[in-house]
């Protein structure tokens, strides 16, 4: 069988495993990791009306993985009656971020301008992060819709990071690193990251050094967060499919290695 | 059904058709993704940078100081002329200078000093217990540094350290690759959720 045909069969089998597992009504228990627990506990213990800043620093292509994380965290923030300042330091995250923020706010009956605001996108992310440490109004004189930031009730008393309990960067790249390096290091701002699984190892050193407070990583992180907040969503729905797909890939790796070593030893025998 | 969902569903299938083989439907969907992403980013940049931060304050509110960044921005376009290309060096020099000035202290602190202090954690905890993780970090750090130290031959003790460094690197690459596979599968599962729930209505 040709390599291309074999590859096609493996992809089709993986797709079938994922799709069948997703359809089956099987839920697996998600045991929260210490990092997700830490993220949840911090938000859970915040007093009412504390200010949280959430930055949607990702592209549209990572939405299937990012969305469950964002929604799980946003639901928790709104349930806790916290004041939310949304923004984006990645152009593509702007409309997506606003849509997720607005959709979740509606579910909890929150009012724009009073309970939450979306400041929109700001280019030159490093100057934006540093600038907000001095004055959020100066960086964002207007919100996403052109309302003057000063006139919004949610922004009252919030001049810079001093009144922001935590910045959450929802990222599929290294944008959260800039939050750590500039808002965290210079202004001592607490940073949490919601990350795609592919980025977790990049952030591990920051987590180990305490520069990053906590991480909610990948679909698994979303499932754990949903479990803690008692609102099961896309993260938990996908866990069984993810588990079976991983098992399938592990089996394929083992079979591939057996075939490789057998063909190598038979070549040696012939040679 | 919402027309947006139909288009999104068909484009998802078009992109996944690449798993069979490269084909014109995939190529069209890929080009559309790239074109839309660039177009969307351009519109956002035009509005948030040029209109909101430059044109409106300069022409409507008379903030004349903005003439300086406007001129510097225009000087960047001098790169298209062989005679005037030297003009672009000024805004580039300003950007590099300011960028380095802002980044170097922050990176030195966050990426170097803080990381070094986190890497030399004590081997014994406050309660007197042995911290195995701290030992792994120190061994990993020293052996990986040994691997990237090229001023001495990798022989004897140095060679063994460098060899151990390669194992630590392999473990890191393996973990990163595993997480990447996990990430891609999450994306696939997200699209399966969309296809079965919103597009095909197989699941509720």
GROMACS .gro file of C-alpha atoms in nm:
model
  475
    1UNK     CA    1   0.000   0.000   0.000
    2UNK     CA    2   0.137   0.345  -0.089
    3UNK     CA    3   0.236   0.589   0.187
    4UNK     CA    4  -0.028   0.842   0.080
    5UNK     CA    5  -0.307   0.584   0.086
    6UNK     CA    6  -0.194   0.455   0.427
    7UNK     CA    7  -0.193   0.813   0.559
    8UNK     CA    8  -0.546   0.870   0.429
    9UNK     CA    9  -0.671   0.554   0.601
   10UNK     CA   10  -0.515   0.660   0.935
   11UNK     CA   11  -0.674   1.006   0.912
   12UNK     CA   12  -1.013   0.856   0.824
   13UNK     CA   13  -0.987   0.610   1.115
   14UNK     CA   14  -0.893   0.891   1.357
   15UNK     CA   15  -1.184   1.101   1.231
   16UNK     CA   16  -1.419   0.804   1.277
   17UNK     CA   17  -1.290   0.739   1.631
   18UNK     CA   18  -1.337   1.105   1.726
   19UNK     CA   19  -1.683   1.135   1.571
   20UNK     CA   20  -1.819   0.807   1.713
   21UNK     CA   21  -1.680   0.886   2.059
   22UNK     CA   22  -1.835   1.232   2.042
   23UNK     CA   23  -2.179   1.094   1.955
   24UNK     CA   24  -2.170   0.829   2.230
   25UNK     CA   25  -2.330   0.961   2.550
   26UNK     CA   26  -2.024   0.889   2.764
   27UNK     CA   27  -1.890   1.146   3.008
   28UNK     CA   28  -1.563   1.102   3.187
   29UNK     CA   29  -1.472   1.250   3.521
   30UNK     CA   30  -1.243   1.553   3.488
   31UNK     CA   31  -1.030   1.582   3.798
   32UNK     CA   32  -0.917   1.947   3.829
   33UNK     CA   33  -0.543   2.001   3.805
   34UNK     CA   34  -0.380   2.222   4.073
   35UNK     CA   35  -0.339   2.503   3.818
   36UNK     CA   36  -0.705   2.510   3.718
   37UNK     CA   37  -0.808   2.480   4.084
   38UNK     CA   38  -0.588   2.778   4.167
   39UNK     CA   39  -0.744   2.986   3.888
   40UNK     CA   40  -1.094   2.895   3.998
   41UNK     CA   41  -1.028   2.957   4.368
   42UNK     CA   42  -0.882   3.300   4.306
   43UNK     CA   43  -1.187   3.417   4.113
   44UNK     CA   44  -1.427   3.242   4.349
   45UNK     CA   45  -1.282   3.426   4.649
   46UNK     CA   46  -1.295   3.774   4.495
   47UNK     CA   47  -1.543   4.015   4.651
   48UNK     CA   48  -1.841   4.141   4.447
   49UNK     CA   49  -1.767   4.414   4.191
   50UNK     CA   50  -1.394   4.339   4.177
   51UNK     CA   51  -1.252   4.437   3.840
   52UNK     CA   52  -1.123   4.171   3.603
   53UNK     CA   53  -0.958   4.241   3.271
   54UNK     CA   54  -0.986   3.976   3.000
   55UNK     CA   55  -0.785   4.007   2.682
   56UNK     CA   56  -0.874   3.798   2.376
   57UNK     CA   57  -0.529   3.754   2.223
   58UNK     CA   58  -0.593   3.484   1.967
   59UNK     CA   59  -0.676   3.412   1.606
   60UNK     CA   60  -1.001   3.278   1.465
   61UNK     CA   61  -0.837   2.948   1.370
   62UNK     CA   62  -0.790   2.844   1.734
   63UNK     CA   63  -1.152   2.920   1.826
   64UNK     CA   64  -1.265   2.556   1.866
   65UNK     CA   65  -1.012   2.511   2.146
   66UNK     CA   66  -1.014   2.863   2.287
   67UNK     CA   67  -1.392   2.909   2.302
   68UNK     CA   68  -1.464   2.646   2.573
   69UNK     CA   69  -1.191   2.802   2.792
   70UNK     CA   70  -1.319   3.157   2.739
   71UNK     CA   71  -1.681   3.065   2.800
   72UNK     CA   72  -1.604   2.864   3.116
   73UNK     CA   73  -1.409   3.157   3.264
   74UNK     CA   74  -1.657   3.424   3.149
   75UNK     CA   75  -1.951   3.232   3.299
   76UNK     CA   76  -1.767   3.221   3.630
   77UNK     CA   77  -1.683   3.593   3.617
   78UNK     CA   78  -2.041   3.694   3.546
   79UNK     CA   79  -2.185   3.453   3.804
   80UNK     CA   80  -1.957   3.612   4.064
   81UNK     CA   81  -2.091   3.962   3.977
   82UNK     CA   82  -1.747   4.094   3.891
   83UNK     CA   83  -1.691   4.399   3.675
   84UNK     CA   84  -1.535   4.290   3.345
   85UNK     CA   85  -1.317   4.490   3.110
   86UNK     CA   86  -1.274   4.308   2.780
   87UNK     CA   87  -1.022   4.397   2.511
   88UNK     CA   88  -0.808   4.245   2.241
   89UNK     CA   89  -0.444   4.285   2.153
   90UNK     CA   90  -0.480   4.064   1.846
   91UNK     CA   91  -0.687   4.203   1.558
   92UNK     CA   92  -0.862   3.872   1.485
   93UNK     CA   93  -0.966   3.829   1.848
   94UNK     CA   94  -1.165   4.153   1.848
   95UNK     CA   95  -1.502   4.051   1.708
   96UNK     CA   96  -1.475   3.698   1.851
   97UNK     CA   97  -1.395   3.833   2.196
   98UNK     CA   98  -1.683   4.076   2.191
   99UNK     CA   99  -1.925   3.808   2.070
  100UNK     CA  100  -1.828   3.566   2.350
  101UNK     CA  101  -1.835   3.840   2.614
  102UNK     CA  102  -2.172   3.970   2.501
  103UNK     CA  103  -2.331   3.627   2.463
  104UNK     CA  104  -2.228   3.520   2.814
  105UNK     CA  105  -2.334   3.856   2.961
  106UNK     CA  106  -2.683   3.814   2.813
  107UNK     CA  107  -2.714   3.469   2.974
  108UNK     CA  108  -2.654   3.629   3.314
  109UNK     CA  109  -2.867   3.939   3.250
  110UNK     CA  110  -2.569   4.175   3.266
  111UNK     CA  111  -2.586   4.527   3.127
  112UNK     CA  112  -2.323   4.671   2.893
  113UNK     CA  113  -2.147   4.972   3.039
  114UNK     CA  114  -2.256   4.894   3.394
  115UNK     CA  115  -2.135   4.535   3.445
  116UNK     CA  116  -1.897   4.495   3.155
  117UNK     CA  117  -1.732   4.683   2.873
  118UNK     CA  118  -1.542   4.588   2.560
  119UNK     CA  119  -1.264   4.831   2.478
  120UNK     CA  120  -1.182   4.678   2.140
  121UNK     CA  121  -0.846   4.629   1.974
  122UNK     CA  122  -0.527   4.825   2.023
  123UNK     CA  123  -0.226   4.782   1.794
  124UNK     CA  124   0.132   4.802   1.929
  125UNK     CA  125   0.046   4.568   2.214
  126UNK     CA  126   0.357   4.645   2.422
  127UNK     CA  127   0.282   5.016   2.438
  128UNK     CA  128  -0.084   4.935   2.506
  129UNK     CA  129   0.006   4.706   2.800
  130UNK     CA  130   0.253   4.959   2.941
  131UNK     CA  131   0.019   5.252   2.877
  132UNK     CA  132  -0.267   5.091   3.071
  133UNK     CA  133  -0.036   5.071   3.369
  134UNK     CA  134  -0.044   5.451   3.373
  135UNK     CA  135  -0.393   5.521   3.242
  136UNK     CA  136  -0.646   5.290   3.080
  137UNK     CA  137  -0.842   5.593   2.960
  138UNK     CA  138  -0.544   5.732   2.775
  139UNK     CA  139  -0.493   5.406   2.586
  140UNK     CA  140  -0.865   5.349   2.532
  141UNK     CA  141  -1.036   5.691   2.538
  142UNK     CA  142  -1.335   5.519   2.377
  143UNK     CA  143  -1.480   5.169   2.391
  144UNK     CA  144  -1.550   4.937   2.095
  145UNK     CA  145  -1.863   5.137   2.005
  146UNK     CA  146  -1.716   5.485   2.040
  147UNK     CA  147  -1.859   5.558   2.388
  148UNK     CA  148  -1.627   5.766   2.599
  149UNK     CA  149  -1.463   5.532   2.852
  150UNK     CA  150  -1.500   5.798   3.123
  151UNK     CA  151  -1.877   5.793   3.099
  152UNK     CA  152  -1.918   5.417   3.161
  153UNK     CA  153  -2.021   5.309   3.510
  154UNK     CA  154  -1.810   4.992   3.493
  155UNK     CA  155  -1.496   5.204   3.456
  156UNK     CA  156  -1.562   5.429   3.755
  157UNK     CA  157  -1.261   5.431   3.987
  158UNK     CA  158  -1.055   5.220   3.748
  159UNK     CA  159  -0.764   5.432   3.630
  160UNK     CA  160  -0.493   5.171   3.579
  161UNK     CA  161  -0.395   4.821   3.695
  162UNK     CA  162  -0.415   4.925   4.063
  163UNK     CA  163  -0.788   4.845   4.074
  164UNK     CA  164  -0.769   4.542   3.844
  165UNK     CA  165  -0.767   4.219   4.047
  166UNK     CA  166  -0.631   4.009   3.762
  167UNK     CA  167  -0.561   4.017   3.391
  168UNK     CA  168  -0.666   3.704   3.203
  169UNK     CA  169  -0.505   3.662   2.864
  170UNK     CA  170  -0.681   3.413   2.639
  171UNK     CA  171  -0.401   3.333   2.398
  172UNK     CA  172  -0.298   3.091   2.127
  173UNK     CA  173   0.051   3.236   2.094
  174UNK     CA  174   0.299   3.431   2.301
  175UNK     CA  175   0.086   3.742   2.362
  176UNK     CA  176   0.032   3.638   2.725
  177UNK     CA  177   0.413   3.647   2.764
  178UNK     CA  178   0.399   4.020   2.699
  179UNK     CA  179   0.135   4.060   2.968
  180UNK     CA  180   0.373   3.878   3.205
  181UNK     CA  181   0.680   4.075   3.098
  182UNK     CA  182   0.525   4.420   3.099
  183UNK     CA  183   0.210   4.430   3.314
  184UNK     CA  184   0.335   4.159   3.551
  185UNK     CA  185   0.700   4.257   3.589
  186UNK     CA  186   0.661   4.634   3.578
  187UNK     CA  187   0.325   4.688   3.748
  188UNK     CA  188   0.313   4.375   3.962
  189UNK     CA  189  -0.018   4.282   3.800
  190UNK     CA  190  -0.147   3.929   3.862
  191UNK     CA  191  -0.170   3.741   3.530
  192UNK     CA  192  -0.364   3.428   3.444
  193UNK     CA  193  -0.358   3.263   3.102
  194UNK     CA  194  -0.615   3.062   2.911
  195UNK     CA  195  -0.405   2.878   2.655
  196UNK     CA  196  -0.424   2.632   2.372
  197UNK     CA  197  -0.260   2.304   2.478
  198UNK     CA  198   0.020   2.355   2.223
  199UNK     CA  199   0.140   2.661   2.417
  200UNK     CA  200   0.147   2.510   2.767
  201UNK     CA  201   0.515   2.411   2.766
  202UNK     CA  202   0.610   2.764   2.653
  203UNK     CA  203   0.449   2.906   2.966
  204UNK     CA  204   0.572   2.643   3.213
  205UNK     CA  205   0.888   2.840   3.307
  206UNK     CA  206   0.677   3.147   3.389
  207UNK     CA  207   0.445   2.934   3.596
  208UNK     CA  208   0.737   2.775   3.780
  209UNK     CA  209   0.892   3.114   3.858
  210UNK     CA  210   0.560   3.252   3.984
  211UNK     CA  211   0.549   3.525   3.717
  212UNK     CA  212   0.232   3.366   3.583
  213UNK     CA  213  -0.028   3.308   3.854
  214UNK     CA  214  -0.212   3.018   3.691
  215UNK     CA  215  -0.309   2.854   3.364
  216UNK     CA  216  -0.621   2.698   3.218
  217UNK     CA  217  -0.482   2.496   2.931
  218UNK     CA  218  -0.654   2.334   2.636
  219UNK     CA  219  -0.986   2.156   2.611
  220UNK     CA  220  -0.891   1.955   2.921
  221UNK     CA  221  -0.839   2.275   3.121
  222UNK     CA  222  -1.180   2.398   3.003
  223UNK     CA  223  -1.341   2.068   3.109
  224UNK     CA  224  -1.181   2.093   3.453
  225UNK     CA  225  -1.295   2.454   3.493
  226UNK     CA  226  -1.648   2.362   3.386
  227UNK     CA  227  -1.649   2.080   3.641
  228UNK     CA  228  -1.545   2.320   3.920
  229UNK     CA  229  -1.801   2.581   3.828
  230UNK     CA  230  -2.076   2.318   3.793
  231UNK     CA  231  -2.169   2.423   3.440
  232UNK     CA  232  -2.068   2.144   3.200
  233UNK     CA  233  -2.015   2.260   2.843
  234UNK     CA  234  -1.810   2.195   2.531
  235UNK     CA  235  -1.499   2.106   2.732
  236UNK     CA  236  -1.663   1.812   2.908
  237UNK     CA  237  -1.853   1.705   2.597
  238UNK     CA  238  -1.524   1.667   2.411
  239UNK     CA  239  -1.327   1.481   2.678
  240UNK     CA  240  -1.431   1.127   2.584
  241UNK     CA  241  -1.358   1.192   2.215
  242UNK     CA  242  -1.020   1.338   2.311
  243UNK     CA  243  -0.936   1.038   2.530
  244UNK     CA  244  -1.024   0.779   2.265
  245UNK     CA  245  -0.841   0.979   1.996
  246UNK     CA  246  -0.529   0.989   2.214
  247UNK     CA  247  -0.550   0.613   2.270
  248UNK     CA  248  -0.587   0.563   1.895
  249UNK     CA  249  -0.277   0.774   1.825
  250UNK     CA  250  -0.075   0.589   2.093
  251UNK     CA  251  -0.175   0.254   1.938
  252UNK     CA  252  -0.077   0.387   1.592
  253UNK     CA  253   0.263   0.498   1.725
  254UNK     CA  254   0.323   0.155   1.880
  255UNK     CA  255   0.218  -0.027   1.561
  256UNK     CA  256   0.432   0.210   1.352
  257UNK     CA  257   0.736   0.138   1.565
  258UNK     CA  258   0.680  -0.239   1.557
  259UNK     CA  259   0.651  -0.231   1.177
  260UNK     CA  260   0.961  -0.009   1.154
  261UNK     CA  261   1.180  -0.229   1.373
  262UNK     CA  262   1.055  -0.551   1.209
  263UNK     CA  263   1.128  -0.419   0.860
  264UNK     CA  264   1.470  -0.299   0.980
  265UNK     CA  265   1.560  -0.639   1.128
  266UNK     CA  266   1.435  -0.824   0.818
  267UNK     CA  267   1.649  -0.592   0.601
  268UNK     CA  268   1.948  -0.675   0.821
  269UNK     CA  269   1.873  -1.046   0.783
  270UNK     CA  270   1.868  -1.014   0.404
  271UNK     CA  271   2.177  -0.792   0.396
  272UNK     CA  272  -3.074   2.754   0.885
  273UNK     CA  273  -2.850   3.059   0.920
  274UNK     CA  274  -2.657   3.117   0.594
  275UNK     CA  275  -2.340   3.182   0.800
  276UNK     CA  276  -2.358   2.833   0.952
  277UNK     CA  277  -2.405   2.672   0.608
  278UNK     CA  278  -2.101   2.857   0.471
  279UNK     CA  279  -1.893   2.773   0.782
  280UNK     CA  280  -1.994   2.405   0.761
  281UNK     CA  281  -1.907   2.376   0.392
  282UNK     CA  282  -1.575   2.555   0.442
  283UNK     CA  283  -1.487   2.325   0.734
  284UNK     CA  284  -1.548   2.022   0.510
  285UNK     CA  285  -1.347   2.189   0.231
  286UNK     CA  286  -1.049   2.237   0.463
  287UNK     CA  287  -1.065   1.881   0.596
  288UNK     CA  288  -1.073   1.747   0.237
  289UNK     CA  289  -0.696   1.812   0.240
  290UNK     CA  290  -0.656   1.504   0.461
  291UNK     CA  291  -0.744   1.297   0.154
  292UNK     CA  292  -0.522   1.493  -0.083
  293UNK     CA  293  -0.453   1.846  -0.200
  294UNK     CA  294  -0.743   1.963  -0.417
  295UNK     CA  295  -0.894   2.283  -0.567
  296UNK     CA  296  -1.176   2.298  -0.310
  297UNK     CA  297  -0.922   2.298  -0.027
  298UNK     CA  298  -0.709   2.557  -0.209
  299UNK     CA  299  -1.012   2.786  -0.251
  300UNK     CA  300  -1.105   2.758   0.117
  301UNK     CA  301  -0.745   2.819   0.225
  302UNK     CA  302  -0.713   3.126   0.002
  303UNK     CA  303  -1.044   3.258   0.136
  304UNK     CA  304  -0.920   3.216   0.496
  305UNK     CA  305  -0.596   3.401   0.425
  306UNK     CA  306  -0.769   3.677   0.228
  307UNK     CA  307  -1.039   3.728   0.490
  308UNK     CA  308  -0.789   3.731   0.778
  309UNK     CA  309  -0.574   3.993   0.609
  310UNK     CA  310  -0.875   4.197   0.499
  311UNK     CA  311  -1.025   4.191   0.848
  312UNK     CA  312  -0.694   4.287   1.012
  313UNK     CA  313  -0.647   4.571   0.760
  314UNK     CA  314  -0.990   4.717   0.835
  315UNK     CA  315  -0.930   4.692   1.212
  316UNK     CA  316  -0.586   4.855   1.180
  317UNK     CA  317  -0.721   5.128   0.951
  318UNK     CA  318  -0.996   5.217   1.196
  319UNK     CA  319  -0.814   5.178   1.528
  320UNK     CA  320  -0.477   5.316   1.423
  321UNK     CA  321  -0.514   5.557   1.134
  322UNK     CA  322  -0.867   5.690   1.185
  323UNK     CA  323  -0.897   5.684   1.566
  324UNK     CA  324  -0.539   5.775   1.657
  325UNK     CA  325  -0.428   5.992   1.366
  326UNK     CA  326  -0.679   6.132   1.118
  327UNK     CA  327  -0.957   6.221   1.363
  328UNK     CA  328  -0.738   6.387   1.630
  329UNK     CA  329  -0.525   6.563   1.367
  330UNK     CA  330  -0.788   6.689   1.126
  331UNK     CA  331  -1.098   6.716   1.348
  332UNK     CA  332  -0.945   6.813   1.682
  333UNK     CA  333  -0.638   7.000   1.551
  334UNK     CA  334  -0.380   6.798   1.748
  335UNK     CA  335  -0.084   6.924   1.543
  336UNK     CA  336   0.182   6.719   1.723
  337UNK     CA  337   0.050   6.419   1.529
  338UNK     CA  338   0.205   6.563   1.214
  339UNK     CA  339   0.537   6.416   1.338
  340UNK     CA  340   0.422   6.049   1.346
  341UNK     CA  341   0.232   6.109   1.020
  342UNK     CA  342   0.553   6.229   0.850
  343UNK     CA  343   0.754   5.946   1.002
  344UNK     CA  344   0.495   5.699   0.876
  345UNK     CA  345   0.505   5.848   0.527
  346UNK     CA  346   0.884   5.828   0.529
  347UNK     CA  347   0.855   5.449   0.551
  348UNK     CA  348   0.711   5.450   0.199
  349UNK     CA  349   1.033   5.605   0.068
  350UNK     CA  350   1.171   5.251   0.057
  351UNK     CA  351   0.992   5.215  -0.275
  352UNK     CA  352   1.224   5.477  -0.429
  353UNK     CA  353   1.595   5.401  -0.473
  354UNK     CA  354   1.687   5.771  -0.443
  355UNK     CA  355   1.486   5.840  -0.130
  356UNK     CA  356   1.521   5.508   0.048
  357UNK     CA  357   1.758   5.666   0.306
  358UNK     CA  358   1.462   5.858   0.445
  359UNK     CA  359   1.307   5.535   0.577
  360UNK     CA  360   1.608   5.477   0.802
  361UNK     CA  361   1.495   5.749   1.041
  362UNK     CA  362   1.158   5.598   1.141
  363UNK     CA  363   1.317   5.249   1.144
  364UNK     CA  364   1.595   5.373   1.374
  365UNK     CA  365   1.338   5.534   1.601
  366UNK     CA  366   1.131   5.215   1.616
  367UNK     CA  367   1.432   4.993   1.685
  368UNK     CA  368   1.572   5.232   1.945
  369UNK     CA  369   1.246   5.278   2.130
  370UNK     CA  370   1.160   4.907   2.099
  371UNK     CA  371   1.497   4.799   2.237
  372UNK     CA  372   1.479   5.055   2.516
  373UNK     CA  373   1.142   4.924   2.626
  374UNK     CA  374   1.212   4.554   2.574
  375UNK     CA  375   1.566   4.502   2.705
  376UNK     CA  376   1.506   4.585   3.074
  377UNK     CA  377   1.174   4.395   3.074
  378UNK     CA  378   1.320   4.086   2.909
  379UNK     CA  379   1.633   4.093   3.120
  380UNK     CA  380   1.420   4.093   3.431
  381UNK     CA  381   1.140   3.855   3.325
  382UNK     CA  382   1.329   3.610   3.104
  383UNK     CA  383   1.671   3.606   3.267
  384UNK     CA  384   1.686   3.723   3.627
  385UNK     CA  385   1.351   3.579   3.738
  386UNK     CA  386   1.416   3.252   3.554
  387UNK     CA  387   1.761   3.212   3.710
  388UNK     CA  388   1.627   3.278   4.057
  389UNK     CA  389   1.347   3.024   3.997
  390UNK     CA  390   1.599   2.766   3.872
  391UNK     CA  391   1.820   2.772   4.180
  392UNK     CA  392   1.553   2.670   4.426
  393UNK     CA  393   1.672   2.502   4.750
  394UNK     CA  394   1.683   2.121   4.747
  395UNK     CA  395   1.523   2.103   5.089
  396UNK     CA  396   1.180   2.243   5.168
  397UNK     CA  397   1.105   2.461   5.472
  398UNK     CA  398   0.976   2.152   5.655
  399UNK     CA  399   1.307   1.972   5.592
  400UNK     CA  400   1.182   1.736   5.319
  401UNK     CA  401   1.384   1.669   5.004
  402UNK     CA  402   1.247   1.849   4.696
  403UNK     CA  403   1.295   1.608   4.407
  404UNK     CA  404   1.152   1.856   4.151
  405UNK     CA  405   1.419   2.113   4.243
  406UNK     CA  406   1.689   1.850   4.182
  407UNK     CA  407   1.541   1.764   3.839
  408UNK     CA  408   1.531   2.136   3.749
  409UNK     CA  409   1.895   2.189   3.849
  410UNK     CA  410   2.013   1.875   3.666
  411UNK     CA  411   1.806   1.964   3.360
  412UNK     CA  412   1.936   2.321   3.356
  413UNK     CA  413   2.306   2.229   3.396
  414UNK     CA  414   2.304   1.939   3.154
  415UNK     CA  415   2.113   2.133   2.886
  416UNK     CA  416   2.354   2.425   2.924
  417UNK     CA  417   2.641   2.177   2.891
  418UNK     CA  418   2.491   2.052   2.563
  419UNK     CA  419   2.485   2.407   2.423
  420UNK     CA  420   2.837   2.488   2.546
  421UNK     CA  421   3.055   2.455   2.237
  422UNK     CA  422   3.381   2.604   2.361
  423UNK     CA  423   3.494   2.269   2.496
  424UNK     CA  424   3.485   1.922   2.346
  425UNK     CA  425   3.196   1.706   2.467
  426UNK     CA  426   3.422   1.440   2.622
  427UNK     CA  427   3.451   1.283   2.965
  428UNK     CA  428   3.231   1.439   3.235
  429UNK     CA  429   3.137   1.722   3.002
  430UNK     CA  430   3.030   1.470   2.737
  431UNK     CA  431   2.816   1.280   2.986
  432UNK     CA  432   2.650   1.603   3.102
  433UNK     CA  433   2.585   1.705   2.742
  434UNK     CA  434   2.441   1.359   2.669
  435UNK     CA  435   2.209   1.393   2.971
  436UNK     CA  436   2.114   1.736   2.832
  437UNK     CA  437   1.997   1.576   2.507
  438UNK     CA  438   1.765   1.347   2.709
  439UNK     CA  439   1.612   1.645   2.886
  440UNK     CA  440   1.569   1.817   2.550
  441UNK     CA  441   1.404   1.506   2.404
  442UNK     CA  442   1.163   1.493   2.700
  443UNK     CA  443   1.078   1.860   2.640
  444UNK     CA  444   1.024   1.804   2.267
  445UNK     CA  445   0.812   1.498   2.341
  446UNK     CA  446   0.596   1.689   2.590
  447UNK     CA  447   0.558   1.981   2.349
  448UNK     CA  448   0.468   1.748   2.063
  449UNK     CA  449   0.216   1.565   2.285
  450UNK     CA  450   0.052   1.893   2.382
  451UNK     CA  451   0.045   1.998   2.015
  452UNK     CA  452  -0.131   1.674   1.918
  453UNK     CA  453  -0.375   1.737   2.204
  454UNK     CA  454  -0.432   2.090   2.078
  455UNK     CA  455  -0.499   1.981   1.719
  456UNK     CA  456  -0.738   1.712   1.837
  457UNK     CA  457  -0.923   1.970   2.047
  458UNK     CA  458  -0.965   2.177   1.732
  459UNK     CA  459  -1.094   1.872   1.544
  460UNK     CA  460  -1.338   1.792   1.826
  461UNK     CA  461  -1.453   2.156   1.828
  462UNK     CA  462  -1.530   2.134   1.457
  463UNK     CA  463  -1.702   1.797   1.500
  464UNK     CA  464  -1.920   1.962   1.766
  465UNK     CA  465  -2.003   2.242   1.522
  466UNK     CA  466  -2.072   2.005   1.231
  467UNK     CA  467  -2.293   1.767   1.429
  468UNK     CA  468  -2.475   2.028   1.638
  469UNK     CA  469  -2.512   2.351   1.439
  470UNK     CA  470  -2.459   2.236   1.080
  471UNK     CA  471  -2.619   1.892   1.058
  472UNK     CA  472  -2.840   1.905   1.371
  473UNK     CA  473  -2.752   1.541   1.451
  474UNK     CA  474  -2.694   1.632   1.815
  475UNK     CA  475  -2.884   1.881   2.029
   0.00000   0.00000   0.00000
